[in-house]
Coordinates of C-alpha atoms and ligand atoms in Angstrom, one line a residue:
X1 CA 3.8 -18.1 21.1
X2 CA 0.1 -16.7 20.8
X3 CA -1.7 -14.5 18.8
X4 CA -0.9 -10.8 20.7
X5 CA -3.5 -8.7 18.2
X6 CA -6.9 -10.5 17.6
X7 CA -7.3 -10.9 13.0
X8 CA -10.5 -8.0 13.9
X9 CA -7.7 -6.1 15.5
X10 CA -5.4 -5.9 12.7
X11 CA -5.8 -3.8 9.7
X12 CA -3.5 -4.7 6.1
X13 CA -2.6 -0.8 5.0
X14 CA -1.1 0.6 1.8
X15 CA -0.4 4.0 0.8
X16 CA -0.5 5.1 -2.3
X17 CA -1.0 8.8 -4.8
X18 CA 0.7 10.1 -7.1
X19 CA 4.5 11.2 -6.9
X20 CA 5.5 13.7 -4.1
X21 CA 1.6 14.0 -2.6
X22 CA 3.1 13.1 0.7
X23 CA 3.5 9.8 1.5
X24 CA 6.5 8.8 2.5
X25 CA 6.2 11.8 4.7
X26 CA 3.1 10.7 6.3
X27 CA 3.6 7.1 7.1
X28 CA 7.2 8.1 8.9
X29 CA 4.9 10.3 11.2
X30 CA 2.5 7.4 12.0
X31 CA 5.5 5.4 12.9
X32 CA 6.7 8.2 15.2
X33 CA 3.2 8.9 16.6
X34 CA 3.0 4.9 16.9
X35 CA 6.8 4.8 18.9
X36 CA 8.1 2.5 16.5
X37 CA 10.6 5.6 15.6
X38 CA 11.9 7.7 18.0
X39 CA 12.3 10.1 16.1
X40 CA 10.8 12.3 12.4
X41 CA 12.5 11.0 9.9
X42 CA 12.5 13.4 6.6
X43 CA 12.7 12.1 2.9
X44 CA 14.6 16.0 2.2
X45 CA 17.1 15.1 4.3
X46 CA 17.7 11.8 3.3
X47 CA 16.7 10.2 6.9
X48 CA 13.2 8.7 5.8
X49 CA 12.6 5.5 7.5
X50 CA 11.2 4.7 4.5
X51 CA 13.0 5.0 2.0
X52 CA 16.3 3.1 2.8
X53 CA 18.0 2.4 -0.2
X54 CA 20.4 4.0 -1.4
X55 CA 19.0 6.0 -5.2
X56 CA 16.0 6.7 -2.8
X57 CA 18.1 8.3 -0.5
X58 CA 20.5 10.5 -3.5
X59 CA 16.4 11.3 -5.2
X60 CA 14.6 12.0 -2.6
X61 CA 12.0 9.2 -4.0
X62 CA 10.5 6.0 -3.6
X63 CA 10.9 2.9 -6.0
X64 CA 10.3 0.2 -4.3
X65 CA 7.4 -0.8 -2.2
X66 CA 8.5 -0.9 1.8
X67 CA 6.5 -2.7 4.8
X68 CA 6.6 -1.8 8.6
X69 CA 4.8 -2.5 11.6
X70 CA 2.0 -0.7 13.8
X71 CA 0.0 -0.2 16.1
X72 CA -2.5 2.3 17.6
X73 CA -4.5 3.0 20.2
X74 CA -8.8 2.6 19.7
X75 CA -11.2 3.3 22.1
X76 CA -8.7 1.7 25.2
X77 CA -8.0 -1.2 21.7
X78 CA -4.3 -1.5 20.1
X79 CA -4.7 -2.4 16.6
X80 CA -1.7 -4.3 14.2
X81 CA -1.4 -1.6 11.1
X82 CA 0.2 -3.0 8.8
X83 CA 1.6 -0.3 6.3
X84 CA 3.2 -0.6 2.7
X85 CA 4.8 3.3 1.8
X86 CA 4.1 2.0 -2.5
X87 CA 6.1 4.8 -5.2
X88 CA 4.7 7.2 -7.1
X89 CA 5.8 7.2 -9.9
X90 CA 4.8 6.2 -13.7
X91 CA 7.6 3.7 -14.0
X92 CA 6.9 2.3 -10.0
X93 CA 3.2 1.3 -11.0
X94 CA 3.4 -2.8 -11.5
X95 CA 4.8 -1.8 -7.7
X96 CA 1.8 -0.1 -6.2
X97 CA 0.4 -2.9 -8.5
X98 CA 1.3 -6.2 -6.4
X99 CA 1.1 -4.7 -3.0
X100 CA -2.7 -3.4 -3.7
X101 CA -3.0 -7.5 -4.8
X102 CA -1.7 -8.1 -0.9
X103 CA -3.5 -5.4 0.6
X104 CA -7.2 -5.2 2.4
X105 CA -7.4 -1.1 2.8
X106 CA -5.5 1.6 0.9
X107 CA -4.8 5.9 1.8
X108 CA -5.4 7.6 -1.5
X109 CA -3.3 10.9 -0.1
X110 CA -3.4 13.9 -2.1
X111 CA -1.3 17.3 -2.8
X112 CA -4.2 20.1 -1.5
X113 CA -3.3 22.6 -4.3
X114 CA -3.3 20.3 -6.7
X115 CA -6.2 17.5 -6.4
X116 CA -6.0 14.2 -8.3
X117 CA -3.3 13.8 -10.4
X118 CA -2.6 11.5 -13.1
X119 CA -0.7 8.8 -11.1
X120 CA -3.7 9.1 -8.2
X121 CA -5.9 8.2 -11.4
X122 CA -3.9 5.3 -11.7
X123 CA -3.3 3.5 -8.3
X124 CA -7.0 4.4 -7.8
X125 CA -8.5 2.5 -10.7
X126 CA -6.0 -0.6 -9.3
X127 CA -7.6 -0.5 -6.5
X128 CA -11.0 -0.4 -7.9
X129 CA -9.5 -3.9 -10.1
X130 CA -8.8 -5.0 -6.8
X131 CA -12.0 -3.7 -4.6
X132 CA -9.8 -2.1 -2.5
X133 CA -11.4 0.0 -0.1
X134 CA -10.6 3.2 0.6
X135 CA -9.9 6.4 2.7
X136 CA -8.1 9.8 1.4
X137 CA -5.8 12.2 2.9
X138 CA -6.0 15.5 2.4
X139 CA -2.1 16.4 2.6
X140 CA -0.4 19.7 2.5
X141 CA -2.6 21.3 3.7
X142 CA 0.0 24.3 4.3
X143 CA 0.9 25.1 1.4
X144 CA 0.3 28.0 -0.8
X145 CA -2.9 27.6 -2.4
X146 CA -4.3 24.6 -0.7
X147 CA -7.6 24.3 -1.2
X148 CA -9.5 21.5 0.0
X149 CA -12.5 21.6 -1.8
X150 CA -11.3 22.1 -5.3
X151 CA -9.3 18.0 -3.8
X152 CA -13.6 17.3 -3.4
X153 CA -15.0 18.4 -6.1
X154 CA -11.8 16.4 -8.9
X155 CA -12.5 13.5 -6.8
X156 CA -15.8 13.4 -7.5
X157 CA -14.9 14.7 -11.0
X158 CA -12.4 12.6 -12.0
X159 CA -12.7 9.7 -10.6
X160 CA -16.6 9.7 -10.1
X161 CA -16.4 8.6 -6.1
X162 CA -18.3 10.1 -3.9
X163 CA -16.3 11.7 -1.5
X164 CA -17.4 12.0 2.3
X165 CA -15.5 14.8 4.3
X166 CA -15.6 14.4 8.0
X167 CA -13.6 16.6 8.9
X168 CA -12.7 20.3 7.7
X169 CA -9.3 22.3 7.7
X170 CA -8.9 24.9 10.6
X171 CA -7.2 27.4 8.1
X172 CA -5.5 27.5 5.1
X173 CA -1.5 28.0 4.0
X174 CA 0.2 29.4 7.2
X175 CA -3.4 29.4 9.6
X176 CA -3.5 25.4 9.0
X177 CA -3.2 24.7 12.4
X178 CA -5.9 22.6 12.5
X179 CA -9.5 20.4 12.2
X180 CA -13.0 20.8 12.7
X181 CA -14.0 17.0 13.2
X182 CA -18.2 17.1 11.7
X183 CA -19.0 13.5 13.3
X184 CA -18.1 14.3 17.0
X185 CA -18.3 18.4 16.6
X186 CA -15.0 19.3 18.1
X187 CA -12.0 20.9 17.2
X188 CA -8.0 19.9 17.2
X189 CA -4.8 21.8 16.5
X190 CA -2.2 20.2 17.5
X191 CA 0.7 22.0 19.2
X192 CA 4.1 22.6 17.0
X193 CA 6.3 22.2 20.1
X194 CA 5.5 18.5 20.3
X195 CA 6.4 18.1 16.7
X196 CA 2.6 16.8 16.7
X197 CA 3.0 14.2 19.2
X198 CA -0.2 17.1 21.3
X199 CA -3.2 18.5 20.8
X200 CA -6.1 19.7 22.6
X201 CA -8.6 19.9 21.2
X202 CA -12.2 21.8 22.1
X203 CA -16.3 21.5 21.0
X204 CA -16.6 23.7 18.0
X205 CA -18.9 25.5 20.0
X206 CA -16.2 28.0 21.3
X207 CA -15.6 28.3 17.3
X208 CA -18.5 30.6 17.7
X209 CA -17.9 32.9 20.8
X210 CA -15.7 35.9 20.6
X211 CA -14.5 36.3 23.0
X212 CA -12.9 32.2 23.2
X213 CA -11.6 33.9 19.4
X214 CA -9.9 37.1 20.7
X215 CA -8.7 35.1 23.3
X216 CA -6.5 33.3 20.9
X217 CA -5.0 34.7 18.0
X218 CA -3.9 31.5 16.2
X219 CA -7.8 30.5 16.5
X220 CA -8.9 33.5 15.2
X221 CA -6.0 33.5 12.1
X222 CA -7.6 29.7 11.3
X223 CA -11.1 31.1 10.9
X224 CA -10.0 33.9 9.2
X225 CA -8.0 32.0 7.0
X226 CA -11.0 29.5 5.9
X227 CA -13.9 32.0 6.0
X228 CA -15.0 29.9 8.3
X229 CA -19.1 31.0 9.8
X230 CA -21.7 29.2 12.1
X231 CA -23.9 28.5 9.0
X232 CA -21.0 27.3 6.9
X233 CA -20.1 24.6 10.1
X234 CA -23.9 24.0 9.6
X235 CA -24.6 23.0 6.3
X236 CA -21.4 21.3 5.4
X237 CA -22.4 19.0 8.5
X238 CA -25.8 18.5 7.5
X239 CA -24.6 17.7 4.3
X240 CA -22.2 14.4 5.2
X241 CA -25.2 13.3 7.1
X242 CA -27.5 13.4 4.2
X243 CA -24.9 12.0 1.9
X244 CA -23.9 9.3 5.4
X245 CA -27.9 8.4 5.4
X246 CA -28.6 7.9 1.6
X247 CA -25.8 5.3 1.0
X248 CA -27.4 3.0 3.9
X249 CA -30.8 1.7 3.5
X250 CA -30.6 1.7 7.7
X251 CA -30.0 5.2 9.0
X252 CA -32.1 6.3 6.1
X253 CA -35.6 6.3 7.8
X254 CA -33.9 7.2 11.1
X255 CA -32.8 10.1 9.1
X256 CA -35.4 10.9 6.5
X257 CA -37.5 11.2 10.3
X258 CA -35.7 13.9 11.7
X259 CA -34.2 11.7 13.9
X260 CA -30.4 12.5 15.2
X261 CA -27.7 10.1 14.8
X262 CA -25.5 9.1 17.1
X263 CA -22.0 8.9 16.6
X264 CA -21.5 5.4 16.9
X265 CA -23.8 5.2 14.0
X266 CA -22.3 7.0 11.6
X267 CA -19.5 5.6 12.6
X268 CA -20.8 1.8 11.9
X269 CA -22.4 3.3 9.0
X270 CA -19.8 4.5 7.2
X271 CA -17.9 1.6 7.5
X272 CA -20.2 -0.6 6.1
X273 CA -20.6 2.0 2.4
X274 CA -15.9 2.1 3.0
X275 CA -16.2 -1.3 2.9
X276 CA -19.4 -1.3 0.2
X277 CA -17.0 0.7 -2.0
X278 CA -20.0 3.1 -2.2
X279 CA -18.1 5.9 -0.7
X280 CA -14.5 7.4 0.4
X281 CA -13.8 9.3 4.1
X282 CA -11.9 12.4 3.1
X283 CA -9.1 14.2 5.6
X284 CA -7.4 17.0 6.2
X285 CA -3.8 18.0 7.1
X286 CA -0.3 18.2 6.6
X287 CA 1.6 15.9 7.5
X288 CA 5.2 17.5 7.1
X289 CA 3.7 20.5 9.8
X290 CA 2.7 16.8 11.8
X291 CA -1.5 17.4 11.9
X292 CA -3.8 15.4 10.6
X293 CA -2.2 12.0 11.1
X294 CA -3.8 10.8 14.6
X295 CA -7.0 11.5 12.6
X296 CA -5.5 9.5 9.7
X297 CA -4.6 6.4 11.8
X298 CA -8.4 6.2 14.1
X299 CA -9.8 6.3 10.3
X300 CA -7.9 3.6 9.3
X301 CA -8.9 1.3 12.3
X302 CA -12.8 2.8 12.3
X303 CA -13.4 2.8 8.3
X304 CA -11.0 0.1 6.4
X305 CA -11.5 -4.0 6.6
X306 CA -9.2 -6.5 8.4
X307 CA -8.9 -9.7 7.2
X308 CA -12.2 -11.1 8.4
X309 CA -14.0 -8.1 6.0
X310 CA -12.8 -9.0 3.1
X311 CA -13.4 -12.4 1.2
X312 CA -12.0 -15.8 1.8
X313 CA -9.4 -16.7 -1.1
X314 CA -11.3 -18.8 -3.2
X315 CA -8.9 -21.0 -5.7
X316 CA -9.5 -25.2 -7.1
X317 CA -7.6 -27.8 -5.5
X318 CA -4.8 -29.8 -8.4
X319 CA -5.6 -33.1 -6.7
X320 CA -8.9 -33.3 -7.5
X321 CA -9.5 -30.0 -9.9
X322 CA -12.2 -29.1 -6.7
X323 CA -13.3 -25.5 -5.7
X324 CA -11.8 -24.5 -2.0
X325 CA -12.2 -21.7 0.0
X326 CA -9.7 -20.7 2.7
X327 CA -11.8 -18.7 5.1
X328 CA -9.1 -15.9 7.4
X329 CA -8.3 -18.2 9.9
X330 CA -5.8 -19.2 12.2
X331 CA -7.2 -23.2 12.3
X332 CA -7.4 -23.7 8.2
X333 CA -5.0 -25.0 6.3
X334 CA -1.9 -22.7 5.7
X335 CA -2.3 -20.8 1.9
X336 CA -0.5 -17.5 0.7
X337 CA 0.8 -15.0 -2.0
X338 CA 4.5 -14.0 -2.4
X339 CA 4.1 -11.0 -3.3
X340 CA 8.0 -9.4 -3.3
X341 CA 10.9 -10.7 -3.8
X342 CA 13.8 -8.4 -2.7
X343 CA 17.5 -8.8 -2.4
X344 CA 19.0 -8.8 0.9
X345 CA 22.6 -8.5 1.2
X346 CA 23.1 -9.9 4.3
X347 CA 20.2 -13.3 3.6
X348 CA 20.2 -13.6 0.8
X349 CA 16.6 -13.3 -1.1
X350 CA 14.0 -12.2 0.8
X351 CA 10.4 -13.3 0.0
X352 CA 7.8 -11.4 1.5
X353 CA 4.5 -13.2 2.1
X354 CA 0.5 -12.7 2.6
X355 CA -0.5 -14.9 4.4
X356 CA -4.5 -15.2 3.8
X357 CA -4.8 -18.7 6.2
X358 CA -3.8 -20.8 8.5
X359 CA 0.3 -20.2 10.7
X360 CA 3.3 -20.6 9.5
X361 CA 6.2 -21.5 11.5
X362 CA 10.0 -20.7 10.7
X363 CA 11.7 -24.4 9.6
X364 CA 8.8 -25.9 8.4
X365 CA 8.0 -26.7 4.5
X366 CA 5.4 -25.3 2.2
X367 CA 4.2 -26.2 -1.2
X368 CA 4.7 -23.9 -3.9
X369 CA 1.7 -25.4 -5.7
X370 CA 2.0 -23.6 -8.8
X371 CA 5.3 -25.4 -9.5
X372 CA 4.7 -28.1 -7.3
X373 CA 8.0 -28.0 -5.8
X374 CA 8.4 -28.0 -2.1
X375 CA 10.1 -25.5 0.1
X376 CA 11.9 -24.9 3.6
X377 CA 11.1 -21.6 5.5
X378 CA 14.4 -21.5 6.6
X379 CA 13.5 -18.0 8.7
X380 CA 10.7 -15.7 9.3
X381 CA 11.1 -11.8 9.5
X382 CA 9.3 -9.2 10.5
X383 CA 10.5 -6.2 8.7
X384 CA 10.2 -2.3 9.5
X385 CA 11.5 -1.4 5.7
X386 CA 15.2 -3.2 5.7
X387 CA 15.0 -3.7 9.0
X388 CA 14.0 -7.6 9.8
X389 CA 13.2 -8.7 13.6
X390 CA 13.1 -12.2 13.4
X391 CA 9.7 -14.4 14.3
X392 CA 8.9 -17.7 15.2
X393 CA 5.7 -17.7 13.9
X394 CA 3.3 -15.8 12.3
X395 CA -0.7 -15.9 11.6
X396 CA -3.5 -15.8 8.7
X397 CA -4.1 -11.9 7.5
X398 CA -0.5 -10.6 8.2
X399 CA 2.4 -9.7 6.3
X400 CA 5.9 -11.5 6.4
X401 CA 8.7 -11.8 4.6
X402 CA 10.6 -15.6 4.4
X403 CA 13.9 -16.5 4.0
X404 CA 15.0 -19.7 2.3
X405 CA 12.3 -20.0 -0.5
X406 CA 14.6 -21.0 -3.7
X407 CA 12.4 -21.3 -6.3
X408 CA 9.5 -19.0 -5.5
X409 CA 8.7 -16.3 -7.9
X410 CA 6.4 -12.9 -7.0
X411 CA 2.8 -13.9 -7.5
X412 CA 3.2 -17.8 -6.6
X413 CA 1.1 -19.0 -4.1
X414 CA 3.0 -20.9 -0.8
X415 CA 0.2 -23.9 0.2
X416 CA 0.5 -26.3 3.4
X417 CA 1.4 -29.3 1.8
X418 CA -1.5 -31.7 3.1
X419 CA -3.8 -29.4 1.5
X420 CA -2.4 -27.6 -1.9
X421 CA -4.2 -24.9 -3.2
X422 CA -4.3 -23.1 -6.3
X423 CA -6.1 -19.1 -6.1
X424 CA -4.0 -17.6 -9.2
X425 CA -4.2 -18.2 -12.1
X426 CA -3.5 -22.0 -14.2
X427 CA -0.4 -20.9 -16.3
X428 CA 1.0 -21.3 -12.9
X429 CA 0.3 -24.4 -12.8
X430 CA 3.0 -25.8 -15.7
X431 CA 5.9 -27.7 -14.5
X432 CA 9.1 -25.6 -14.3
X433 CA 11.9 -27.2 -16.5
X434 CA 15.6 -25.7 -16.0
X435 CA 16.1 -22.2 -14.6
X436 CA 18.0 -20.7 -16.9
X437 CA 21.7 -18.7 -16.6
X438 CA 20.1 -14.7 -15.5
X439 CA 18.4 -17.2 -13.0
X440 CA 21.1 -18.6 -11.3
X441 CA 23.0 -15.5 -11.3
X442 CA 21.6 -13.1 -9.4
X443 CA 17.9 -13.8 -9.5
X444 CA 17.1 -10.2 -10.7
X445 CA 15.2 -10.8 -12.9
X446 CA 12.2 -13.2 -10.4
X447 CA 12.1 -9.5 -8.7
X448 CA 10.0 -8.6 -12.0
X449 CA 6.5 -9.4 -11.5
X450 CA 4.2 -10.9 -14.2
X451 CA 2.6 -8.2 -14.2
X452 CA 5.3 -6.0 -15.6
X453 CA 5.1 -7.7 -19.1
X454 CA 2.0 -8.2 -20.7
X455 CA 1.4 -11.2 -22.5
X456 CA 2.0 -10.5 -26.1
X457 CA -0.1 -14.1 -27.9
X458 CA -1.7 -12.1 -31.0
X459 CA 0.4 -12.6 -34.0
X460 CA 2.1 -9.8 -35.5
X461 CA 1.6 -8.2 -31.8
X462 CA 4.6 -6.4 -29.5
X463 CA 4.5 -4.8 -26.7
X464 CA 6.8 -1.9 -26.6
X465 CA 10.7 -1.6 -26.2
X466 CA 10.9 1.5 -24.8
X467 CA 8.4 0.2 -21.7
X468 CA 10.3 -3.2 -21.1
X469 CA 13.2 -1.2 -21.2
X470 CA 13.3 1.2 -18.9
X471 CA 10.8 -1.4 -16.0
X472 CA 14.0 -4.1 -16.9
X473 CA 16.9 -1.1 -16.1
X474 CA 15.0 -0.2 -12.3
X475 CA 14.9 -3.1 -11.9
X476 CA 18.6 -4.1 -13.2
X477 CA 20.2 -1.0 -11.2
X478 CA 17.9 -1.5 -7.7
X479 CA 18.4 -6.0 -7.8
X480 CA 23.2 -4.4 -8.4
X481 CA 22.3 -2.2 -5.5
X482 CA 21.4 -5.4 -3.7
X483 CA 23.5 -7.5 -4.9
X484 CA 27.5 -6.3 -4.2
X485 CA 28.8 -7.0 -6.9
X486 CA 29.3 -4.1 -9.6
X487 CA 28.1 -5.1 -13.3
X488 CA 30.6 -4.7 -15.9
X489 CA 28.0 -3.8 -17.9
X490 CA 25.1 -2.0 -19.3
X491 CA 21.4 -2.7 -17.7
X492 CA 20.3 -5.6 -20.1
X493 CA 18.0 -4.6 -22.7
X494 CA 14.8 -6.0 -25.3
X495 CA 15.8 -7.7 -27.7
X496 CA 14.4 -6.7 -31.0
X497 CA 13.3 -8.5 -33.5
X498 CA 15.3 -8.9 -35.8
X499 CA 18.7 -8.9 -33.7
X500 CA 15.8 -12.3 -32.2
X501 CA 15.9 -13.5 -35.4
X502 CA 19.1 -13.5 -35.3
X503 CA 19.3 -16.6 -32.9
X504 CA 20.1 -20.8 -33.9
X505 CA 17.2 -21.9 -33.1
X506 CA 17.2 -24.4 -29.5
X507 CA 16.9 -27.4 -29.5
X508 CA 13.6 -28.3 -27.1
X509 CA 15.3 -30.8 -25.1
X510 CA 18.1 -28.3 -23.4
X511 CA 15.6 -25.0 -23.3
X512 CA 16.7 -22.6 -20.7
X513 CA 13.2 -21.2 -20.4
X514 CA 12.3 -20.3 -17.0
X515 CA 8.5 -22.1 -15.9
X516 CA 6.7 -18.7 -17.3
X517 CA 7.5 -19.2 -20.7
X518 CA 3.9 -19.0 -21.9
X519 CA 3.9 -15.8 -21.9
X520 CA 6.9 -15.2 -25.4
X521 CA 7.4 -11.9 -24.0
X522 CA 10.0 -13.2 -20.7
X523 CA 11.3 -16.5 -22.9
X524 CA 12.2 -13.9 -25.8
X525 CA 14.1 -12.0 -22.1
X526 CA 15.7 -15.5 -20.7
X527 CA 17.6 -15.7 -24.3
X528 CA 19.9 -12.4 -23.3
X529 CA 24.0 -13.7 -22.2
X530 CA 25.3 -12.4 -19.2
X531 CA 28.6 -12.2 -18.9
X532 CA 30.0 -13.0 -15.0
X533 CA 29.5 -9.8 -12.7
X534 CA 32.8 -9.0 -10.7
X535 CA 33.1 -8.5 -7.2
X536 CA 33.1 -5.4 -6.0
X537 CA 36.6 -4.8 -4.7
Ligands
GTP601 N1 4.6 21.6 1.6 C1 4.6 20.3 3.0 N2 5.5 19.7 1.6 C2 4.8 18.3 2.0 C3 3.8 17.4 2.6 N3 4.4 16.6 2.8 C4 5.9 16.1 1.9 N4 6.1 17.3 1.7 C5 7.6 17.2 0.9 O1 6.3 16.4 -0.6 C6 8.1 15.8 -0.8 C7 7.6 14.8 -1.0 O2 7.5 14.2 0.0 P1 6.9 11.9 0.4 O3 7.1 12.2 1.5 O4 8.5 12.1 -0.8 O5 6.3 12.4 -1.0 P2 6.3 10.5 -1.9 O6 4.7 10.5 -2.1 O7 6.5 8.9 -0.6 O8 6.6 10.7 -3.5 P3 7.3 9.6 -4.3 O9 7.7 8.3 -3.0 O10 8.7 9.3 -4.5 O11 5.1 9.5 -5.1 C8 9.1 16.6 0.7 O12 9.9 17.5 -0.2 C9 8.0 16.8 1.0 O13 9.1 17.5 2.3 C10 3.5 18.4 3.5 O14 2.1 18.0 4.3 N5 3.4 20.1 3.2
MG602 MG1 7.8 7.8 -0.8

């Protein structure tokens, strides 16, 4: 089957933020408005599609990042949007980090009352590290104490970013009914009875027309609530245009000569500056009250990069140690990164991959270039949270899940057997040794990304056991829920130095260290022995 969406019409985005900012609620609305779901899922009622794990539904929080796919119409053209909803809790930061590694763009959600919160700062820095262009969504504009300007200020002060508000909320708290679009100079008011699926638009001039405002009590209340008048609007719009022009040499001359910029020019300029990480467009809304999601999707298409807008992956050919590039194109040799492994009670281990170049067909063989092992892709799945749709092939720039991979770990590179490439650290090139007990039992250790264990090579320095125990426990809980066996023991614990020292030294030939045993912390972890799990009755 040929490719349905062009590479330029694909967006791989992550939704990231502090805990409870409304990431999952926003994603649920996206799924509803794009027609993926016919009913809006609710985090509070435990019916969210993206929070599918039992523990997530019980607690109302996201634990593991979930991927889904939607399509969105923009200017009569269909775009494919692959979305990863990430967790906001600090204990699951590694989930965000490994998702960011494979994403092209991100939407940062902020609580309109709290502004930038500690975890939003952490994920922002992670996105900086991977140079991921972002847009911001100021959510919860319906909450008591909502303050759009405060959020903009905190983005500027705490994150050191250059936020450009492309909208201004029309009303706040109970009066929040829609937004004013600075670029198109229009007002969007959502119709509550349609659950936000429909909205009315009118030119911003109408807001200064007394007869119109008198005939619309909702608009009058909103204007009063957010204290907007013509002067306020004109000043704000001028500043926004000045800010856009300031960051783009191509339009600055035009702006300085007082030639008005067209909407198309402004959009192009915002896209350019966003991709160059110079500015972050800011939008407003309330996911819970079904407002502001459609313009957010438009902004994802307009301002976030497609796979062809990000630099190609660079790596080394292990056969001749020469540097090679893999362009985001279907006619290039296949190269992908495994970024997440999940246990599924029906299909076993499912490995999420991001394809950077080439095409992968179900039933084909690939090379795990870090380990030198050959792997068969028995099935390819398009994931919608925990729902699977079988597909025959996957193209460059897409995200999917594979079944049948045996020795692939989080962070491994998969590539064409005849054109191997190793894009990530050379430590991956070590030959695998005998797999250990824990590994064979349930594969739970494979799900913990390497970044969860910071290297501890400095003599006399060790990672915090409390921190490590926390990560292990969470991963263990999630794993036990998926492998349908009830553990007869507590979550594994980090070995203390003393207990470890008591163990007799192992013979080198019978070592059970995993392939990535260069990390001493992981090596210690693999020495823990566990009783055999009993099957749940
Ligand atoms: N008032 C109001 N509440 C909201 C809004 N969006 C989300 N909420 C509520 O905020 C709470 C958290 O929402 P989630 O969508 O789970 O937040 P999250 O960012 O996914 O949280 P984690 O994944 O656990 O980090 C829920 O009770 C939502 O109903 C909003 O726009 N307005
Ligand atoms: Mg969530």
